[in-house]
Coordinates of C-alpha atoms in Angstrom, one line a residue:
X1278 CA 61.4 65.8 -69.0
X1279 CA 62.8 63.7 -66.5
X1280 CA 62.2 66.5 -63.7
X1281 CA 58.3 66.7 -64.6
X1282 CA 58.5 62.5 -64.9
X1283 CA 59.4 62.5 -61.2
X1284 CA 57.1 65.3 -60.2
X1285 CA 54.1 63.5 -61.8
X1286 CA 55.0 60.4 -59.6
X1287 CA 55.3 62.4 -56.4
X1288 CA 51.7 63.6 -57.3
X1289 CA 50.5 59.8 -57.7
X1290 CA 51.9 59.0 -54.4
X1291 CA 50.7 62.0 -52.6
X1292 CA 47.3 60.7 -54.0
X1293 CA 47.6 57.3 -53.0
X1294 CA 48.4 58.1 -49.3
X1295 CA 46.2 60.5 -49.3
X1296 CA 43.7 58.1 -50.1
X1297 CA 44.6 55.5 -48.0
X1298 CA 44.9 58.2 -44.6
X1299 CA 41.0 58.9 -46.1
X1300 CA 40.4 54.6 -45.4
X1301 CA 41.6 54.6 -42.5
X1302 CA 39.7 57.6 -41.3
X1303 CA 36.2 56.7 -42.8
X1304 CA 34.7 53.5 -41.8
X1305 CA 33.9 51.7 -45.7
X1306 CA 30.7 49.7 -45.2
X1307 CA 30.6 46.9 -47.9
X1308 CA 27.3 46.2 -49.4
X1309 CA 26.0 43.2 -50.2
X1310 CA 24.3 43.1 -53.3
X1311 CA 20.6 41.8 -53.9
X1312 CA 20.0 38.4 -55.8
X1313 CA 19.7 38.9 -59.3
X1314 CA 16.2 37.6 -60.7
X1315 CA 16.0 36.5 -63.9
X1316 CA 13.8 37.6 -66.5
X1317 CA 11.5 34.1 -67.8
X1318 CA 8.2 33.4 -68.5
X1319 CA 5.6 30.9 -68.8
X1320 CA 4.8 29.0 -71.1
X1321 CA 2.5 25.8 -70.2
X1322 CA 0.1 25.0 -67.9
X1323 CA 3.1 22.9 -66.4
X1324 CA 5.0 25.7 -66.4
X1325 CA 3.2 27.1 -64.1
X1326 CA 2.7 24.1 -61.5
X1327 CA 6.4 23.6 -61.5
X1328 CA 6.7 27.2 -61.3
X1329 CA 4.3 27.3 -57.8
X1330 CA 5.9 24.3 -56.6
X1331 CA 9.1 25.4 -56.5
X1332 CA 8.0 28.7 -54.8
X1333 CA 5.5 26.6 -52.3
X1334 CA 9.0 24.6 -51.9
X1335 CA 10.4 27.2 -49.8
X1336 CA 7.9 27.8 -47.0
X1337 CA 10.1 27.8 -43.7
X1338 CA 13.3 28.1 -45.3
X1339 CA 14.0 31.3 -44.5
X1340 CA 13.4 30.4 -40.4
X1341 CA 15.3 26.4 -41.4
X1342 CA 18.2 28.8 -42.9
X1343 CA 18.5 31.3 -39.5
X1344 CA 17.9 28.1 -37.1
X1345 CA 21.2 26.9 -39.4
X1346 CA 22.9 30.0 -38.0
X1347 CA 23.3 31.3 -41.9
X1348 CA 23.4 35.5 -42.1
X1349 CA 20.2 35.7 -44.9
X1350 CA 21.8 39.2 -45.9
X1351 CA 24.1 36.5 -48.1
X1352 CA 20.8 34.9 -49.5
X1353 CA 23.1 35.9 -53.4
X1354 CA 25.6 33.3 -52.2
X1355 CA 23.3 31.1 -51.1
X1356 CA 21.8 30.7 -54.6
X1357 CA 24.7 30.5 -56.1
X1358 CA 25.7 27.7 -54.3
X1359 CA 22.5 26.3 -55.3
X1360 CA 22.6 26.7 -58.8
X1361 CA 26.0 25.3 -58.9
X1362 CA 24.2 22.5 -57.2
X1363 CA 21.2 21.9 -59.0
X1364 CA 22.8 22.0 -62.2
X1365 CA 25.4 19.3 -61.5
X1366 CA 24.4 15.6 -62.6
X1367 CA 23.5 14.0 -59.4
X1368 CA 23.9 10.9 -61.1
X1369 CA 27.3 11.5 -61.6
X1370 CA 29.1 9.5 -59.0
X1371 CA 32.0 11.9 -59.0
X1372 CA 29.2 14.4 -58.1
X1373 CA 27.9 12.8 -56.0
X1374 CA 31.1 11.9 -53.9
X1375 CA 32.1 15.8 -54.0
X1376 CA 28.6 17.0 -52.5
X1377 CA 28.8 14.0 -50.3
X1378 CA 32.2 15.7 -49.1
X1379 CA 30.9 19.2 -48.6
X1380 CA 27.9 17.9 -46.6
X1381 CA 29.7 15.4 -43.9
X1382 CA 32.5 18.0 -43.7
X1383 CA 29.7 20.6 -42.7
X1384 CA 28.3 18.0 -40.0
X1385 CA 31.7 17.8 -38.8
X1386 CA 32.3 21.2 -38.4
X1387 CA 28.9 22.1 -37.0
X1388 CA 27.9 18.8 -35.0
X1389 CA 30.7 16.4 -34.1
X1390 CA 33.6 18.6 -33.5
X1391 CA 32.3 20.8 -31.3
X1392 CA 30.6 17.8 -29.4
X1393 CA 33.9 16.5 -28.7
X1394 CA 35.6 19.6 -28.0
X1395 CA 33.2 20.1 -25.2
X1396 CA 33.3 16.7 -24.1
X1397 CA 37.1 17.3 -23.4
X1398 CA 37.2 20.9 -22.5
X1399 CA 39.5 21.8 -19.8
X1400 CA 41.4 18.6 -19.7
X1401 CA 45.1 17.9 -20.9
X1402 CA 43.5 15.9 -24.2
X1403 CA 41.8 19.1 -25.4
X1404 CA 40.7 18.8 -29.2
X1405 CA 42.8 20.3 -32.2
X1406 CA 40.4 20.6 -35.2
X1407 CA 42.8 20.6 -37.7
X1408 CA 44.5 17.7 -36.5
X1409 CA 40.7 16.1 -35.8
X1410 CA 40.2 16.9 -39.5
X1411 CA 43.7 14.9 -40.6
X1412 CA 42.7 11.8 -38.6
X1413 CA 39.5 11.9 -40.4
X1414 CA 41.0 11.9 -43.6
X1415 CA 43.9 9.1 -42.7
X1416 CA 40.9 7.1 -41.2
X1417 CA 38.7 6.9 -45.0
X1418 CA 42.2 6.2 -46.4
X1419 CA 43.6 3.2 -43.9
X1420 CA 46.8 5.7 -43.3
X1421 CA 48.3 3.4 -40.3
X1422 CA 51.3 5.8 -39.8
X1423 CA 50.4 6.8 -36.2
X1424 CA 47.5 4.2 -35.5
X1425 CA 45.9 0.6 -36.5
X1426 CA 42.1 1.7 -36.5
X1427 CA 41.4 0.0 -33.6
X1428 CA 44.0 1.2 -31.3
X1429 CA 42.7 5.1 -32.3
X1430 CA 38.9 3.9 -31.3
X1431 CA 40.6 2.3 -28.1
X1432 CA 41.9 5.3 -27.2
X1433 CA 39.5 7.6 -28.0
X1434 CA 37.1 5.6 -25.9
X1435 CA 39.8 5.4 -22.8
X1436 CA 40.1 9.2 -22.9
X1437 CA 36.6 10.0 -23.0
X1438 CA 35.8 7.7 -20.2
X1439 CA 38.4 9.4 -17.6
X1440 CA 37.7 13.0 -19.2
X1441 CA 33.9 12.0 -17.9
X1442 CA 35.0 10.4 -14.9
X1443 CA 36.8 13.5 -14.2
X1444 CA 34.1 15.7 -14.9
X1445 CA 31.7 14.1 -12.9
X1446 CA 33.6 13.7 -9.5
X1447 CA 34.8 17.5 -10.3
X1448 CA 31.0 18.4 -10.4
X1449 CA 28.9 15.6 -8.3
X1450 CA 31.6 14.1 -6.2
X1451 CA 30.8 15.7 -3.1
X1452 CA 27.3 14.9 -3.5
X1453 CA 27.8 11.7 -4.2
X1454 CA 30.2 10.9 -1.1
X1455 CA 27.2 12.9 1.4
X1456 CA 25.3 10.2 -0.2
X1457 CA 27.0 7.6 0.6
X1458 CA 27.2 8.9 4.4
X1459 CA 24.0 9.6 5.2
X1460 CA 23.2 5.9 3.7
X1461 CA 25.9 4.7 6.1
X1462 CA 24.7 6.5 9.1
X1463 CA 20.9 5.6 8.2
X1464 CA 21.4 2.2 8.2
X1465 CA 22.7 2.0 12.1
X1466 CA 18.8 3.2 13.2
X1467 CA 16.7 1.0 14.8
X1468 CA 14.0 -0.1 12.7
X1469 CA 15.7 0.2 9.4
X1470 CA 15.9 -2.4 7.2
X1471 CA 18.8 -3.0 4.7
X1472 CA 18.6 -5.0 1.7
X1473 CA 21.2 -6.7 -0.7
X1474 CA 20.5 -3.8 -3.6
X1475 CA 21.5 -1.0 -0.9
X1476 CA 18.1 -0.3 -0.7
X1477 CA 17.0 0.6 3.0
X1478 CA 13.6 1.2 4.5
X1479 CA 11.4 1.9 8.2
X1480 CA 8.0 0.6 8.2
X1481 CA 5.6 3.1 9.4
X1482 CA 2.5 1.7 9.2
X1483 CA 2.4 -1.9 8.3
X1484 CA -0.8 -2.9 6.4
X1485 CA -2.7 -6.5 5.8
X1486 CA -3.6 -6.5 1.9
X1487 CA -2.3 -8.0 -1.3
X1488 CA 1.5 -7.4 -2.4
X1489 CA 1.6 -6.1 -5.6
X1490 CA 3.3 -7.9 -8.4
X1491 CA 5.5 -6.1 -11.6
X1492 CA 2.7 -6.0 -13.6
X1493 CA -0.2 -5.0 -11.3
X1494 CA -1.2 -1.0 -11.5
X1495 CA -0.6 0.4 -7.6
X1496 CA -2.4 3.5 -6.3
X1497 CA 0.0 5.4 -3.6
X1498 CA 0.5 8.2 -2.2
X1499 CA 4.0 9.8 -1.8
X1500 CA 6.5 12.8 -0.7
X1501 CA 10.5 12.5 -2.1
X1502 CA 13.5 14.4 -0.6
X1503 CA 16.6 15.1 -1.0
X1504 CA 19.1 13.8 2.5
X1505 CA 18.8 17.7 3.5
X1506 CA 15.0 17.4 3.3
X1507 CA 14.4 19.5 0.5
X1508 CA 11.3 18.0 -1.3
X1509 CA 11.4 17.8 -4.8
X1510 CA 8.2 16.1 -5.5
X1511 CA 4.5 14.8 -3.9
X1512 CA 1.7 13.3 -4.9
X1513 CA -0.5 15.9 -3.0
X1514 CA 1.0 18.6 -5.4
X1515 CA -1.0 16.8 -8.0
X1516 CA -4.5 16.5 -6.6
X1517 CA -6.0 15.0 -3.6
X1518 CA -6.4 11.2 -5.5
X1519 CA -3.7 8.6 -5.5
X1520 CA -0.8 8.5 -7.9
X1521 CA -1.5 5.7 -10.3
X1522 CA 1.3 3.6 -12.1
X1523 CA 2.7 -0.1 -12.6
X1524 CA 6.2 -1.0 -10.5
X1525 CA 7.6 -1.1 -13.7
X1526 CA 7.5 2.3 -14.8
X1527 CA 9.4 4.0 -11.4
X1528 CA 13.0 3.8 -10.2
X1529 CA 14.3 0.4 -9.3
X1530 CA 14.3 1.6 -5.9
X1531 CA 10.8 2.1 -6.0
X1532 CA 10.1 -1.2 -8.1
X1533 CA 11.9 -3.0 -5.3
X1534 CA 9.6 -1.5 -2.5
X1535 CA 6.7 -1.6 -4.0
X1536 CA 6.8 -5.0 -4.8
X1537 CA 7.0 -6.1 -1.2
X1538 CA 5.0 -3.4 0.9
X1539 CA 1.5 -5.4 1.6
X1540 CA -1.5 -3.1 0.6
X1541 CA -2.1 -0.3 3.6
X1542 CA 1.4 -0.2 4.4
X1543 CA 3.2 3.2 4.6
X1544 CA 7.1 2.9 4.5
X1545 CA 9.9 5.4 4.6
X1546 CA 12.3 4.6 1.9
X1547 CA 16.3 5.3 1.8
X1548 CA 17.4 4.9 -1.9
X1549 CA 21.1 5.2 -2.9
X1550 CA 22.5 6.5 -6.6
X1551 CA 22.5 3.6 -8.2
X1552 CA 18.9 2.3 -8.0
X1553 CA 17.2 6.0 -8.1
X1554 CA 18.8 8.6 -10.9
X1555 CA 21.9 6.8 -11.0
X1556 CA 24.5 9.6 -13.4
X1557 CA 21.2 11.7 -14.3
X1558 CA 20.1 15.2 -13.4
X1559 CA 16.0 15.3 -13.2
X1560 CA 14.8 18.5 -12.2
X1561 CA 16.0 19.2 -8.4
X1562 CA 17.9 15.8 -8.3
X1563 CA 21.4 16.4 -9.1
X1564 CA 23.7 13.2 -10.6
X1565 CA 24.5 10.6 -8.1
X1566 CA 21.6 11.8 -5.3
X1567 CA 20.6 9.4 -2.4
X1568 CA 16.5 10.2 -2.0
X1569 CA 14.3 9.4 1.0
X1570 CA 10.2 8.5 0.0
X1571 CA 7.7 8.4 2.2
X1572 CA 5.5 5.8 0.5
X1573 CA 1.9 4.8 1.2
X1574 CA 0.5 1.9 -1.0
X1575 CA -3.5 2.7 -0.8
X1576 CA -4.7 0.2 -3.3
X1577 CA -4.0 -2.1 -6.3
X1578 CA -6.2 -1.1 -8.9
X1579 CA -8.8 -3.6 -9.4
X1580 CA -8.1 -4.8 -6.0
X1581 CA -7.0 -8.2 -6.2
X1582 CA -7.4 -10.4 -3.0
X1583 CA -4.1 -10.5 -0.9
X1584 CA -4.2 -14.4 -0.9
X1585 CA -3.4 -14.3 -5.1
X1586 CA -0.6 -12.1 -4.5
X1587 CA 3.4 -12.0 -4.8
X1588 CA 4.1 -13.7 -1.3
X1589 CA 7.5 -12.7 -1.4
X1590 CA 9.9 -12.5 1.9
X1591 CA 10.6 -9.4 3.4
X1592 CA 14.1 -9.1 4.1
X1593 CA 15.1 -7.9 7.8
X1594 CA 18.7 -8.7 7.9
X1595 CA 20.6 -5.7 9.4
X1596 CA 23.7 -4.5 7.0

């Protein structure tokens, strides 16, 4: 008995391994099954209009749920989370506090989190999510153990600042500090005029006619390069008729100009950073870029007399 015990066991083993040297050899492709649809019918003519809405409900779901990043081929656990959902008393304010949980925790996850792991990628303060998610929870509970509330947004701020800082002089520095030169070499040129805002400009053509003011609508004509001369933008690229636009709605550089240059006047403009894109990238224009204009002001659009006109000083002091 005990001799055919033991040789029934071996068998069960033998079975098992066999079974399991069968796994490893065969790939096993898991399934996943269909949604179940449930048999109902109806009954009422509202019934049926509850019934269409509910289906008319769901146009663009599908393409909402992909743009979410969710696999459809799990559309059975999707409902089920829905049902559990919709079957829960939203009135309920322990109900609602639970589904109010689920649904920041997924914008954590999804939004913030990775928002400030890029922001402080590569840098010695790199971003733990577990420990970002135990913060979170000591910070809705007014756990002081490490930090007073105001010490952890003080340093979270601090941080970000220098990882930025860091980042941008890492990325833009150098164009930044060629710049900077070329602004300081510029400005030693005869005929170049340097103003308290950094601004500088060379008067081509000097004209007789009004000065526009802030809110006056200019007509000019215009070419923008970068200091190696690259042009990144003209006016003759879109059509043979003057640009149109109000001081207001350019560059401060360019507000600053335009607001002096006397109708007819063509300038060449030197603008540094800080009064053209400033941190921005736009298009060709990398962050921190020095530009040069070549700026013609043909016209102030109902052309107002020069007499009425912003009489305002031109500026020749050399820097």
């Amino acid at each position: 008995m005990k001799k055919n015990l033991i040789i029934a066991l071996a068998l069960v083993a033998g079975a098992s391994l066999s079974t399991v040297d069968a796994a490893k050899k065969k790939k096993v492709v898991v399934v996943e099954q269909a949604p179940v649809v449930e048999t109902f019918s109806l009954n009422s003519a509202s019934d049926s209009v509850s019934y269409a809405a509910g289906m008319s409900a769901t146009q663009g779901l599908v393409e909402y749920l992909l743009q979410q990043k969710v696999d459809t081929a799990y559309m059975a656990d999707f409902l089920c989370g829905f049902k559990e959902t919709v079957v829960k008393d939203a009135n309920n304010p322990k109900v609602k506090a639970y589904l109010m949980g689920t649904s920041i925790a997924q914008q954590l996850k999804e939004r913030m989190l990775p928002q400030l792991a890029a922001e402080f990628k590569d840098t010695p303060d790199s971003i733990s999510a577990n420990v970002f998610y135990k913060g979170f929870v000591a910070g809705l509970l007014k756990d002081e153990t490490f930090f007073k509330s105001s010490d952890a947004n003080a340093l979270v701020r601090s941080k970000s600042e220098a990882a930025k800082a860091e980042r941008e002089e890492r990325l833009y520095g150098a164009n930044r500090r060629a710049g900077e030169e070329f602004l300081k070499e510029n400005a030693k040129k005869e005929g170049v005029i340097v103003l308290p805002s950094g601004l500088q400009y060379k008067v081509l053509k000097q004209g007789t006619g009004a000065v526009p003011s802030l809110n006056d609508k200019v007509q000019v004509h215009y070419e923008g390069r970068l200091i190696d001369g690259t042009v990144f933008d003209a006016s003759k690229k879109h059509g043979d008729e003057p640009t149109e636009f109000r001081p207001t709605d350019v560059i401060k550089g360019w507000t600053e100009a335009l607001t002096m240059m006397p109708v007819g006047s063509k300038w060449q403009v030197y603008i540094p950073y800080g009064i053209a894109y400033g941190s921005r990238e736009a298009g060709q224009i990398k962050p921190y870029s020095a530009l040069v204009f070549d700026i013609e002001l043909v016209g102030i659009v109902g052309d107002k007399p020069a007499t009425t006109k912003n009489t305002k000083t031109q500026k020749k002091a050399k820097k």
